[in-house]
Amino acid sequence: MHMKFVKISVNEFMQKFVPAAPSPAPRKSFSRIPGEGALEKNMQAAFAKNVNDKGMCPGYQVAESDSRYDENDSTKQKPDVALYRESELPVDNRPNWNIQRLHFEFKGRCDQDDPFDDKSEDFESVGDKREEHRGQFIQYAEKLFERQQRCFCFTVMMLGRQARLCRWDRSGAVVTEKFDYVKQSYLRDFLWRFAHLSDVDQGYDPTAIPIPKDSAEADLMRKAASPTDENCAHIREYFRNSLDESWTWWRLKVDVHVSAADSTAHEVKGEYLVGKPHFLSHGMAGRGTRGYVAIDCYTKNFVWLKDAWRVDHAGIEKEGDILWRLNDLKIENVPTVLQHGDILRQRTLSQDYWKAPQSNPAMMKPLKSHTHYRLVEKEVCRPMSDFDSGEDLVHLVWDCVQVHKDAMLSADLIHRDISSGNLLINEHEIEENGTKCVVRDGILSDWELSKPLPGKGSVDGPRQPDRTGTWQFLSVHALNNPYRTITIQDELESFFHVLLYFGIRYLRHNFARVGEFIYSYFDDGIPTGDEWICGSEKKAVIKGGVIAQGEDDLKFGFSDDKGDPGRHPLTDIIMDVLSWFNSYYHLTSTFYPNVGGSRAGAGIMQASPRTTKVSKSRRCARRDARRVNKEVTRKGRDPEEDKRLAKYLESHDEMCLILSDALDNES
């Protein structure tokens, strides 16, 4: 959450976020609070006694929970004190993340333990202790969002006898200046006002209705989860796994506004029963994506529901609108959209309070505007890691490359987030000659970051204030220039990285230190100022045209785990495609940040039909190219050969051909 915090005055915070109660707060103040440097345990006990005994937050009670964690929380996080409705107050001194309204974290000293620095223009001080404590506060807020259906939440930082009020949303956090909560009435007034807020004003999403575990809806969910003898049983299994009794179950509405003229006009397009998220993205600031296997309340069918806070900037389409267009064009192997929409115009506010620092008045705003959004899709897919064999992996990736090609040719659209999590397996049932059978297709999902090709309706320049895509699978160019316009070459390189990742992670090969390679190649980066650029391993592989560990070049072979019947074709695929990128990067000479990373448009697309066969002469040419590439380091580079190989990356054709060639050889 670097640069996602905004400081404002306490008075402005109270005025904007915590409206006055119908009656003023009683004139009760905090008393017998230990002084600076006291034991945190003593400070929180005195605070809890004041709040509860003096009725500072009527209808609510605070409970200490610093010594025992929630048994259902694998992260074992323990906020010092949390606020609950009186009727829901835990009796086991554990933090119940499902129902706590807000929490307080105590630190003994007001300056040394403060996550922020009011005296510095850099409010987010980089001192070790400040960063550590700031990270702790972030984790607690993230946990609250994870377990509840929140638009925003409040927390309080207790620093000796001083405090900061915080309001968190998916854009960032608004934090007050410090104040003495014993001498000043701000915290007392905040608690009184909070007690009189509606659930919505406390941050809860009114379109998410908790489902009692003893209700008819809960019984329906359990019945739907019961195992049956069926094909594609993974869907029911996923739903069954989501019915975790320690999580709240929900009825989620796709409730959208339908009239620009009438701010109150809205329509419920669908309602869905969900349990624990099947997928949960990490981090406080951002889209906060949660994926659910859900039951459609109207059809009783299983569907996939994606709940996210989409980036709402000029030129960014809703993902559902993009999918409608792809579905209308009959483009295969993309998700089928059923419903979607922005939820009751719920939007983040933190970005509205950000101000550029005096030392850099032209600074681009680092906080994004997010709008709450739900998307319902027909397909409930498997992750790509569920591929059956190396041949199956190549087939599934080929499907996704074809989708990418069709979207660029037919819809003038570039995906811009090719990653391991966005290539999925659609396992579904079809009928052939009166017999039902199961087929598996690769699906290219998550089109929310896609963008029209340059000159095809896209907005010039970046639409967001930071890098687009998934770090591990971005091209070297994109990693070295966060403002680069993504090209077809970047996208094909991402497909290459995905294929390499699944091969290294799941297939048999001759690398002994798998974890080390995955970290250095996919995760590592080099800091440069406030940015990070491509790690040395990925850059060295692309520049050198060789993937090696020690003296051993990467070779894939037999795989017991995935049932490969013979020599795996992935070795030649990886080395062939790597040679194209090696030549492409040598021609563009882009191994350093911002060199050749211009905002130029995507590479030229050559329209051509799908091709599944490769001639013998083409196969021989590929073998010759591999031989020539191996001789390059000894004899020097041939510019004409580099141009020939780099040209393969100007369209999808050669990538599709090399994958289909491998499949033909396996047949």
XYZ file of C-alpha atoms in Angstrom:
667
model
C 0.000 0.000 0.000
C 2.891 2.343 -0.583
C 1.605 5.875 -1.301
C -2.005 4.807 -0.659
C -2.432 6.733 2.624
C -3.964 10.201 2.821
C -3.690 12.411 5.907
C -6.496 14.808 6.855
C -7.488 16.701 9.986
C -9.635 15.052 12.641
C -12.353 17.656 12.151
C -12.565 16.988 8.418
C -12.590 13.218 9.031
C -15.513 13.521 11.450
C -17.409 15.879 9.157
C -16.982 13.767 6.002
C -17.218 10.212 7.315
C -18.944 10.162 10.715
C -22.035 12.396 10.674
C -23.294 13.823 13.948
C -25.642 11.700 16.050
C -29.220 12.817 16.795
C -28.035 13.865 20.249
C -24.616 15.072 21.400
C -22.251 12.703 23.178
C -22.516 12.701 26.973
C -19.726 14.600 28.656
C -17.823 11.498 29.707
C -14.066 11.412 29.296
C -11.391 8.738 29.469
C -9.858 8.400 32.911
C -7.108 6.364 34.568
C -5.401 5.690 31.234
C -1.724 4.695 31.788
C 0.881 7.136 30.561
C 3.404 7.052 27.740
C 5.429 3.831 27.559
C 3.109 1.801 29.775
C 2.435 -1.848 29.060
C 0.055 -2.167 26.122
C -1.976 -4.767 28.050
C -2.646 -2.239 30.815
C -3.533 0.499 28.320
C -6.085 -1.604 26.464
C -7.668 -2.913 29.665
C -8.154 0.645 30.935
C -9.543 1.729 27.565
C -12.026 -1.181 27.424
C -13.227 -0.463 30.961
C -13.857 3.192 30.089
C -15.807 2.400 26.926
C -17.940 -0.366 28.426
C -18.571 1.010 31.909
C -19.342 4.554 30.746
C -21.521 3.526 27.789
C -19.418 5.512 25.331
C -20.721 3.437 22.402
C -24.310 2.500 23.317
C -25.501 -0.832 22.004
C -21.887 -1.980 21.555
C -19.147 -3.439 23.742
C -15.411 -3.765 23.254
C -13.580 -6.994 24.006
C -9.861 -7.650 24.447
C -8.450 -10.308 22.152
C -4.691 -9.741 22.099
C -3.714 -13.088 23.628
C -5.890 -15.559 21.698
C -6.435 -15.758 17.953
C -9.569 -16.769 16.067
C -9.408 -20.574 15.790
C -10.772 -20.312 12.242
C -8.089 -17.870 11.086
C -5.023 -19.619 9.676
C -3.029 -16.363 9.855
C -3.578 -16.193 13.643
C -3.941 -12.414 13.688
C -4.984 -10.837 16.992
C -6.101 -7.199 17.115
C -5.794 -5.945 20.685
C -9.399 -4.782 21.119
C -12.464 -5.098 18.876
C -15.956 -3.598 18.963
C -19.093 -5.776 18.715
C -22.819 -5.404 19.065
C -23.758 -6.253 22.633
C -25.791 -9.225 21.414
C -22.805 -10.640 19.520
C -20.012 -10.081 22.047
C -17.615 -13.087 22.067
C -17.098 -14.745 25.436
C -13.867 -16.612 24.593
C -11.552 -13.562 24.317
C -10.865 -14.407 20.687
C -11.339 -11.959 17.796
C -14.332 -12.980 15.720
C -13.530 -11.552 12.294
C -16.992 -12.359 10.942
C -18.857 -9.956 13.210
C -16.486 -7.353 14.677
C -17.478 -3.811 13.728
C -14.073 -2.166 14.083
C -10.871 -2.772 16.009
C -8.260 -0.873 18.015
C -4.550 -1.664 17.976
C -2.426 -0.408 20.867
C 1.205 0.690 20.856
C 2.948 1.987 23.959
C 4.667 5.090 22.572
C 3.132 7.872 20.534
C 6.184 8.704 18.381
C 8.483 5.686 18.203
C 5.591 3.279 17.559
C 3.667 5.545 15.183
C 3.284 4.046 11.664
C 3.279 7.587 10.243
C 5.219 10.822 10.639
C 3.175 14.026 10.864
C 6.309 16.166 10.786
C 7.546 14.910 7.423
C 6.148 15.584 3.964
C 6.683 11.854 3.447
C 3.804 10.844 5.716
C 4.688 7.168 5.150
C 8.045 7.200 6.889
C 10.342 4.303 5.922
C 11.743 3.618 9.393
C 11.835 -0.085 10.197
C 9.457 0.133 13.159
C 7.054 2.439 11.304
C 6.899 0.092 8.326
C 6.410 -2.939 10.568
C 3.534 -1.343 12.473
C 1.964 0.032 9.308
C 2.052 -3.458 7.821
C 0.300 -4.816 10.910
C -2.521 -2.272 10.625
C -2.889 -3.078 6.911
C -3.136 -6.822 7.598
C -5.874 -6.322 10.173
C -7.950 -4.148 7.843
C -7.433 -6.661 5.028
C -8.652 -9.485 7.265
C -11.845 -7.564 8.052
C -12.534 -7.091 4.336
C -11.753 -10.750 3.676
C -14.286 -12.124 6.150
C -17.071 -9.567 5.685
C -18.879 -7.887 2.792
C -17.469 -4.391 3.180
C -17.437 -1.191 1.153
C -15.193 0.404 3.762
C -14.299 0.039 7.429
C -13.000 2.104 10.324
C -10.107 1.238 12.631
C -8.330 3.173 15.389
C -4.580 3.346 16.018
C -3.907 3.803 19.748
C -0.414 5.264 20.278
C 0.293 5.818 23.959
C -2.310 8.375 25.017
C -2.748 9.547 21.439
C -4.758 8.064 18.569
C -5.427 8.190 14.846
C -8.785 7.430 13.198
C -8.623 5.493 9.918
C -11.096 4.812 7.126
C -10.105 2.031 4.712
C -11.436 1.238 1.250
C -10.104 -0.470 -1.857
C -8.392 2.715 -3.045
C -6.372 3.277 0.110
C -6.853 4.713 3.583
C -7.676 8.145 4.987
C -5.820 8.699 8.276
C -6.182 11.560 10.725
C -3.438 13.507 12.365
C -2.639 12.370 15.899
C -4.670 13.663 18.799
C -4.649 13.209 22.570
C -7.730 11.086 23.179
C -7.644 11.666 26.946
C -7.544 15.464 26.820
C -9.547 15.892 23.612
C -13.064 14.596 22.895
C -12.492 13.292 19.353
C -12.420 9.571 20.190
C -15.349 9.857 22.578
C -17.342 11.703 19.903
C -16.328 9.163 17.252
C -17.581 6.234 19.342
C -20.863 7.983 20.128
C -21.468 8.841 16.487
C -20.428 5.356 15.324
C -23.044 3.802 17.599
C -25.736 5.835 15.825
C -24.592 5.010 12.270
C -26.574 2.630 10.078
C -24.910 -0.552 8.861
C -24.384 1.109 5.485
C -22.682 4.134 7.070
C -20.501 1.762 9.085
C -19.295 0.325 5.767
C -21.471 -2.741 5.193
C -22.752 -3.694 1.742
C -26.595 -3.784 1.815
C -26.710 -6.096 -1.226
C -25.032 -8.898 0.774
C -27.485 -10.594 3.136
C -26.114 -13.063 5.719
C -27.722 -16.521 5.563
C -28.499 -18.075 8.980
C -27.075 -21.589 9.178
C -30.480 -22.933 10.318
C -32.454 -21.340 7.457
C -34.164 -22.898 4.434
C -31.569 -21.269 2.155
C -28.740 -22.908 4.103
C -30.497 -26.262 3.805
C -30.846 -25.730 0.049
C -27.096 -25.040 -0.169
C -26.196 -28.180 1.750
C -28.511 -30.276 -0.406
C -27.011 -28.863 -3.603
C -23.540 -29.719 -2.293
C -24.347 -33.397 -1.740
C -22.191 -35.678 -3.937
C -23.888 -37.288 -6.944
C -22.740 -39.615 -9.695
C -22.081 -37.101 -12.492
C -19.563 -35.848 -14.995
C -17.765 -32.560 -14.266
C -18.079 -33.271 -10.557
C -15.501 -30.595 -9.741
C -18.194 -27.887 -9.729
C -20.246 -29.490 -6.970
C -17.042 -30.333 -5.097
C -15.910 -26.695 -5.207
C -19.296 -25.592 -3.883
C -19.244 -28.243 -1.164
C -15.811 -27.044 -0.034
C -17.134 -23.487 0.194
C -19.699 -24.433 2.843
C -17.284 -23.791 5.686
C -19.349 -23.403 8.873
C -16.803 -20.950 10.297
C -17.464 -18.443 7.497
C -20.591 -16.391 6.950
C -22.720 -17.538 4.011
C -24.345 -14.877 1.866
C -27.098 -14.097 -0.589
C -25.448 -11.657 -2.995
C -27.470 -9.422 -5.298
C -26.525 -7.996 -8.654
C -28.362 -4.765 -7.812
C -27.669 -2.011 -10.336
C -28.897 1.498 -11.057
C -31.009 1.701 -14.178
C -31.584 5.430 -14.670
C -29.098 8.245 -14.932
C -31.882 10.741 -14.228
C -33.138 9.012 -11.066
C -30.435 8.171 -8.545
C -32.827 5.936 -6.587
C -33.952 3.754 -9.514
C -32.309 0.344 -9.407
C -32.988 -3.236 -10.450
C -31.995 -6.581 -8.961
C -30.816 -8.584 -11.971
C -30.035 -11.724 -10.027
C -29.484 -13.203 -6.566
C -26.916 -15.855 -5.701
C -26.111 -18.055 -2.712
C -22.426 -18.312 -1.790
C -20.228 -19.622 0.996
C -16.509 -19.146 1.479
C -14.768 -17.660 -1.585
C -13.207 -20.220 -3.925
C -10.676 -17.563 -4.902
C -9.524 -14.599 -2.849
C -6.988 -12.000 -3.971
C -4.630 -10.642 -1.345
C -3.856 -7.049 -0.468
C -5.910 -4.209 0.984
C -5.722 -1.635 -1.798
C -6.768 -2.915 -5.217
C -9.597 -4.790 -6.869
C -10.078 -7.145 -3.916
C -11.389 -9.857 -6.241
C -13.357 -12.743 -4.738
C -14.519 -15.644 -6.878
C -17.437 -17.815 -5.764
C -19.062 -20.981 -6.986
C -22.658 -19.832 -6.504
C -26.211 -21.103 -6.805
C -28.464 -18.950 -8.963
C -31.555 -18.362 -6.784
C -33.806 -18.339 -9.860
C -32.498 -21.261 -11.953
C -30.812 -23.246 -9.122
C -27.842 -23.784 -11.482
C -24.246 -23.487 -10.392
C -22.545 -20.382 -11.790
C -19.308 -18.481 -11.282
C -19.686 -15.143 -9.491
C -16.876 -12.636 -9.504
C -17.057 -9.864 -6.902
C -14.508 -7.087 -7.359
C -13.830 -3.382 -7.051
C -13.067 -2.530 -10.647
C -10.848 0.393 -11.582
C -13.259 3.096 -12.763
C -11.205 5.465 -14.901
C -11.908 7.045 -18.277
C -11.643 4.539 -21.134
C -11.933 1.417 -18.953
C -14.875 -0.796 -19.898
C -16.723 -3.121 -17.567
C -15.525 -6.681 -18.058
C -19.097 -7.864 -18.639
C -19.531 -5.426 -21.546
C -16.322 -6.761 -23.089
C -17.519 -10.347 -22.685
C -20.955 -9.511 -24.162
C -19.146 -8.264 -27.262
C -16.899 -11.326 -27.505
C -19.915 -13.609 -26.956
C -21.896 -11.760 -29.664
C -18.991 -12.272 -32.069
C -19.171 -16.027 -31.345
C -15.558 -16.078 -30.194
C -15.023 -19.459 -28.604
C -13.383 -20.264 -25.286
C -14.133 -17.049 -23.437
C -16.483 -16.955 -20.423
C -20.208 -16.673 -21.155
C -21.599 -13.673 -19.287
C -25.010 -14.108 -17.622
C -25.342 -10.932 -15.553
C -23.146 -8.063 -14.512
C -23.218 -4.513 -13.233
C -21.926 -1.873 -10.840
C -23.472 -2.421 -7.423
C -25.609 0.542 -6.311
C -22.921 3.012 -7.335
C -20.722 1.941 -4.445
C -17.345 3.629 -5.011
C -14.177 4.321 -3.077
C -13.538 7.764 -1.593
C -9.906 7.742 -0.437
C -8.692 8.958 -3.821
C -10.842 12.093 -3.541
C -8.806 13.355 -0.551
C -5.340 12.899 -2.007
C -3.287 16.022 -2.671
C 0.001 16.253 -4.541
C 2.983 17.041 -2.283
C 4.319 20.602 -2.417
C 7.686 19.251 -3.515
C 6.103 17.557 -6.553
C 2.879 19.356 -7.542
C 2.760 17.590 -10.938
C 2.819 14.119 -9.350
C 0.304 11.656 -10.817
C -2.291 10.563 -8.267
C -1.216 7.094 -6.996
C -4.692 6.187 -5.702
C -7.222 4.750 -8.145
C -10.965 5.174 -8.194
C -12.739 1.830 -7.710
C -16.390 0.872 -8.144
C -18.007 -2.244 -6.677
C -18.877 -4.675 -9.445
C -20.273 -8.191 -9.831
C -20.034 -10.450 -12.845
C -21.820 -13.790 -13.238
C -20.529 -16.351 -15.752
C -21.896 -19.665 -16.943
C -18.662 -21.646 -16.792
C -17.159 -22.883 -13.517
C -13.645 -23.750 -14.593
C -10.720 -25.717 -13.283
C -7.308 -24.066 -12.821
C -4.775 -24.716 -15.575
C -2.689 -26.673 -13.054
C -5.276 -29.477 -13.400
C -3.980 -30.390 -16.865
C -3.748 -34.162 -17.375
C -0.483 -34.425 -19.282
C 2.089 -32.396 -21.151
C 0.100 -32.919 -24.337
C -3.031 -31.683 -22.567
C -1.162 -28.579 -21.364
C -0.010 -27.717 -24.884
C -3.534 -28.229 -26.243
C -5.082 -25.991 -23.564
C -2.536 -23.213 -24.068
C -3.078 -23.478 -27.845
C -6.798 -22.897 -27.253
C -6.007 -19.732 -25.296
C -3.583 -18.390 -27.904
C -6.312 -18.918 -30.522
C -8.793 -16.973 -28.369
C -6.313 -14.150 -28.044
C -5.838 -14.135 -31.802
C -9.583 -14.129 -32.499
C -10.169 -11.271 -30.070
C -7.491 -9.143 -31.720
C -8.675 -9.881 -35.246
C -12.434 -9.788 -34.700
C -12.847 -7.416 -31.754
C -9.690 -5.251 -32.042
C -8.994 -6.107 -28.413
C -5.762 -6.928 -26.586
C -6.007 -8.825 -23.263
C -3.016 -7.359 -21.354
C -3.019 -9.801 -18.431
C -1.891 -13.189 -19.721
C -1.021 -15.124 -16.553
C -1.210 -18.560 -14.972
C -4.436 -17.665 -13.167
C -6.211 -16.355 -16.266
C -5.735 -19.461 -18.404
C -8.358 -21.937 -17.219
C -9.793 -25.346 -18.119
C -13.447 -25.517 -19.097
C -14.406 -29.123 -18.428
C -17.913 -29.613 -19.748
C -20.272 -32.259 -21.056
C -21.314 -32.625 -24.695
C -23.349 -35.188 -26.592
C -21.947 -37.021 -29.604
C -24.011 -39.634 -31.457
C -26.396 -39.869 -28.534
C -23.604 -40.443 -26.008
C -22.546 -37.935 -23.368
C -18.844 -37.302 -23.028
C -16.584 -34.806 -21.281
C -14.325 -32.402 -23.177
C -11.739 -29.951 -21.886
C -11.073 -26.590 -23.534
C -8.680 -23.837 -22.588
C -10.500 -20.649 -21.596
C -8.922 -17.193 -21.532
C -10.581 -15.350 -18.642
C -10.350 -12.032 -16.762
C -10.707 -9.472 -19.543
C -11.058 -6.517 -17.167
C -7.636 -5.083 -18.089
C -8.121 -5.523 -21.846
C -8.006 -2.524 -24.114
C -8.815 -1.693 -27.745
C -5.859 -1.796 -30.078
C -4.248 1.586 -30.803
C -6.319 3.444 -33.358
C -9.351 1.232 -32.610
C -10.988 3.369 -29.933
C -8.413 3.194 -27.133
C -7.549 6.151 -24.927
C -4.027 7.444 -25.551
C -1.588 6.928 -22.703
C -1.983 4.938 -19.493
C -5.451 4.649 -17.941
C -4.073 3.751 -14.517
C -1.204 5.213 -12.465
C 0.831 2.008 -12.350
C 1.883 -1.116 -14.233
C -0.822 -3.283 -15.843
C -0.734 -7.083 -15.650
C 0.630 -9.843 -13.410
C 4.297 -9.313 -12.490
C 5.440 -12.934 -12.838
C 4.294 -13.219 -16.465
C 4.925 -9.749 -17.871
C 7.406 -9.326 -20.685
C 10.859 -7.899 -20.047
C 9.771 -4.763 -21.922
C 6.678 -4.300 -19.746
C 8.602 -4.914 -16.525
C 11.196 -2.331 -17.476
C 8.663 0.307 -18.492
C 5.396 0.404 -16.504
C 3.887 2.909 -18.960
C 4.575 0.898 -22.076
C 1.675 0.244 -24.431
C 1.349 -3.538 -24.507
C 2.010 -5.102 -27.914
C 1.335 -8.501 -29.438
C 4.991 -9.372 -28.795
C 4.488 -8.654 -25.079
C 1.395 -10.860 -24.999
C 3.050 -13.761 -26.796
C 5.978 -13.486 -24.409
C 3.521 -13.770 -21.515
C 2.106 -16.967 -23.055
C 5.688 -18.234 -23.261
C 6.271 -17.476 -19.569
C 3.009 -19.219 -18.619
C 3.928 -22.333 -20.596
C 7.397 -22.375 -19.039
C 5.935 -21.923 -15.554
C 3.543 -24.877 -15.794
C 6.253 -27.030 -17.346
C 8.791 -26.237 -14.629
C 6.227 -26.444 -11.836
C 4.423 -29.683 -12.775
C 6.320 -31.690 -15.406
C 9.493 -33.739 -15.119
C 12.730 -32.051 -16.178
C 16.404 -31.931 -15.275
C 16.396 -28.879 -12.972
C 17.066 -29.849 -9.356
C 16.321 -26.507 -7.654
C 12.797 -25.786 -8.858
C 11.793 -23.306 -6.147
C 14.975 -21.318 -6.662
C 14.369 -21.053 -10.408
C 10.702 -20.099 -10.020
C 11.604 -17.312 -7.603
C 14.518 -15.901 -9.589
C 12.771 -16.117 -12.967
C 9.167 -15.224 -12.137
C 9.133 -13.359 -8.824
C 12.401 -11.473 -8.553
C 12.831 -7.826 -9.441
C 15.405 -5.056 -9.155
C 14.524 -1.843 -7.273
C 15.239 1.432 -9.026
C 14.016 4.512 -7.195
C 10.295 4.120 -6.497
C 9.939 1.484 -9.233
C 10.916 -2.148 -9.719
C 12.217 -3.541 -12.986
C 12.779 -6.999 -14.457
C 14.822 -9.440 -12.408
C 18.211 -10.559 -13.664
C 17.240 -14.207 -14.365
C 14.391 -13.510 -16.780
C 16.405 -10.809 -18.528
C 19.426 -13.137 -18.846
C 17.300 -15.937 -20.335
C 15.733 -13.652 -22.954
C 19.034 -11.963 -23.766
C 21.076 -15.167 -23.814
C 18.518 -17.440 -25.454
C 19.315 -20.259 -23.004
C 17.528 -21.594 -19.927
C 20.067 -23.339 -17.721
C 20.768 -24.292 -14.138
C 24.442 -24.777 -13.519
C 25.844 -26.607 -16.555
C 22.500 -28.134 -17.554
C 20.286 -26.680 -20.254
C 16.603 -27.196 -19.497
C 15.207 -30.455 -20.864
C 11.760 -31.909 -20.269
C 11.289 -35.656 -20.261
C 8.982 -38.294 -18.882
C 6.580 -37.331 -16.126
C 5.110 -39.882 -13.743
C 2.773 -37.306 -12.183
C 1.120 -36.222 -15.420
C 1.261 -39.487 -17.331
C 3.288 -38.367 -20.359
C 3.524 -41.309 -22.792
C 6.914 -40.447 -24.286
C 9.424 -37.668 -24.852
C 7.830 -34.422 -23.862
C 7.555 -31.927 -26.746
C 7.943 -28.917 -24.489
C 11.740 -28.746 -24.734
C 11.709 -27.918 -28.453
C 8.698 -25.610 -28.099
C 10.391 -23.606 -25.348
C 13.727 -23.353 -27.167
C 12.149 -22.474 -30.525
C 9.966 -19.733 -29.099
C 12.789 -18.450 -26.912
C 14.939 -18.037 -30.034
C 12.289 -15.722 -31.501
C 12.292 -13.508 -28.409
C 16.059 -13.605 -28.236
C 16.225 -12.231 -31.786
C 13.396 -9.745 -31.189
C 15.093 -8.281 -28.115
C 18.462 -8.056 -29.820
C 16.857 -6.083 -32.624
C 15.091 -3.728 -30.229
C 18.028 -3.630 -27.769
C 15.679 -3.235 -24.838
C 17.363 -4.735 -21.803
C 17.367 -1.638 -19.658
C 14.482 0.442 -18.276
C 12.885 3.011 -20.580
C 15.119 2.126 -23.518
C 12.903 1.237 -26.449
C 9.947 1.149 -24.052
C 8.001 3.757 -25.959
C 4.245 4.075 -26.002
C 4.131 2.753 -29.507
C 1.143 0.768 -30.706
C 0.764 -2.985 -30.824
C 2.620 -5.001 -33.407
C 1.004 -5.429 -36.807
C -1.537 -8.213 -36.942
C -1.642 -10.384 -40.040
C -5.115 -11.842 -40.445
C -5.060 -15.495 -41.395
C -7.249 -18.543 -40.815
C -6.627 -21.022 -38.039
C -3.919 -23.460 -39.049
C -3.410 -26.861 -37.489
C -0.968 -28.573 -39.848
C 2.709 -27.869 -40.417
C 4.554 -28.897 -43.520
C 7.661 -31.048 -43.434
C 9.705 -28.169 -44.852
C 8.523 -25.895 -42.010
C 9.556 -28.506 -39.439
C 12.994 -28.814 -41.035
C 13.320 -25.041 -41.009
C 12.618 -25.020 -37.286
C 15.337 -27.626 -36.639
C 17.760 -25.573 -38.707
C 16.800 -22.455 -36.767
C 17.585 -24.194 -33.485
C 20.964 -25.290 -34.840
C 21.750 -21.796 -36.129
C 20.704 -20.257 -32.799
C 23.080 -22.506 -30.869
C 25.963 -21.410 -33.100
C 25.227 -17.695 -32.638
C 27.350 -17.230 -29.527
C 30.407 -18.654 -31.306
C 30.061 -16.997 -34.701
C 28.292 -13.710 -33.901
C 24.723 -12.730 -34.676
C 23.216 -12.707 -38.157
C 20.944 -9.634 -38.394
C 18.914 -11.175 -41.206
C 18.312 -14.318 -39.186
C 17.257 -12.170 -36.223
C 14.789 -10.317 -38.445
C 13.379 -13.575 -39.760
C 12.852 -15.049 -36.308
C 11.542 -11.813 -34.785
C 8.971 -11.583 -37.567
C 7.316 -14.716 -36.173
C 6.133 -12.523 -33.289
C 4.190 -10.086 -35.468
C 1.183 -12.390 -35.456
C -0.090 -15.424 -33.576
C 0.379 -17.758 -36.515
C 3.792 -19.219 -35.726
C 2.986 -19.664 -32.050
C -0.211 -21.518 -32.951
C 1.648 -23.603 -35.516
C 4.428 -24.680 -33.208
C 1.891 -25.783 -30.565
C -0.278 -27.629 -33.071
C 2.842 -29.205 -34.593
C 3.673 -30.723 -31.221
C 0.126 -32.038 -30.911
C 0.274 -33.562 -34.390
C 3.520 -35.320 -33.520
C 1.917 -36.755 -30.391
C -1.110 -38.052 -32.294
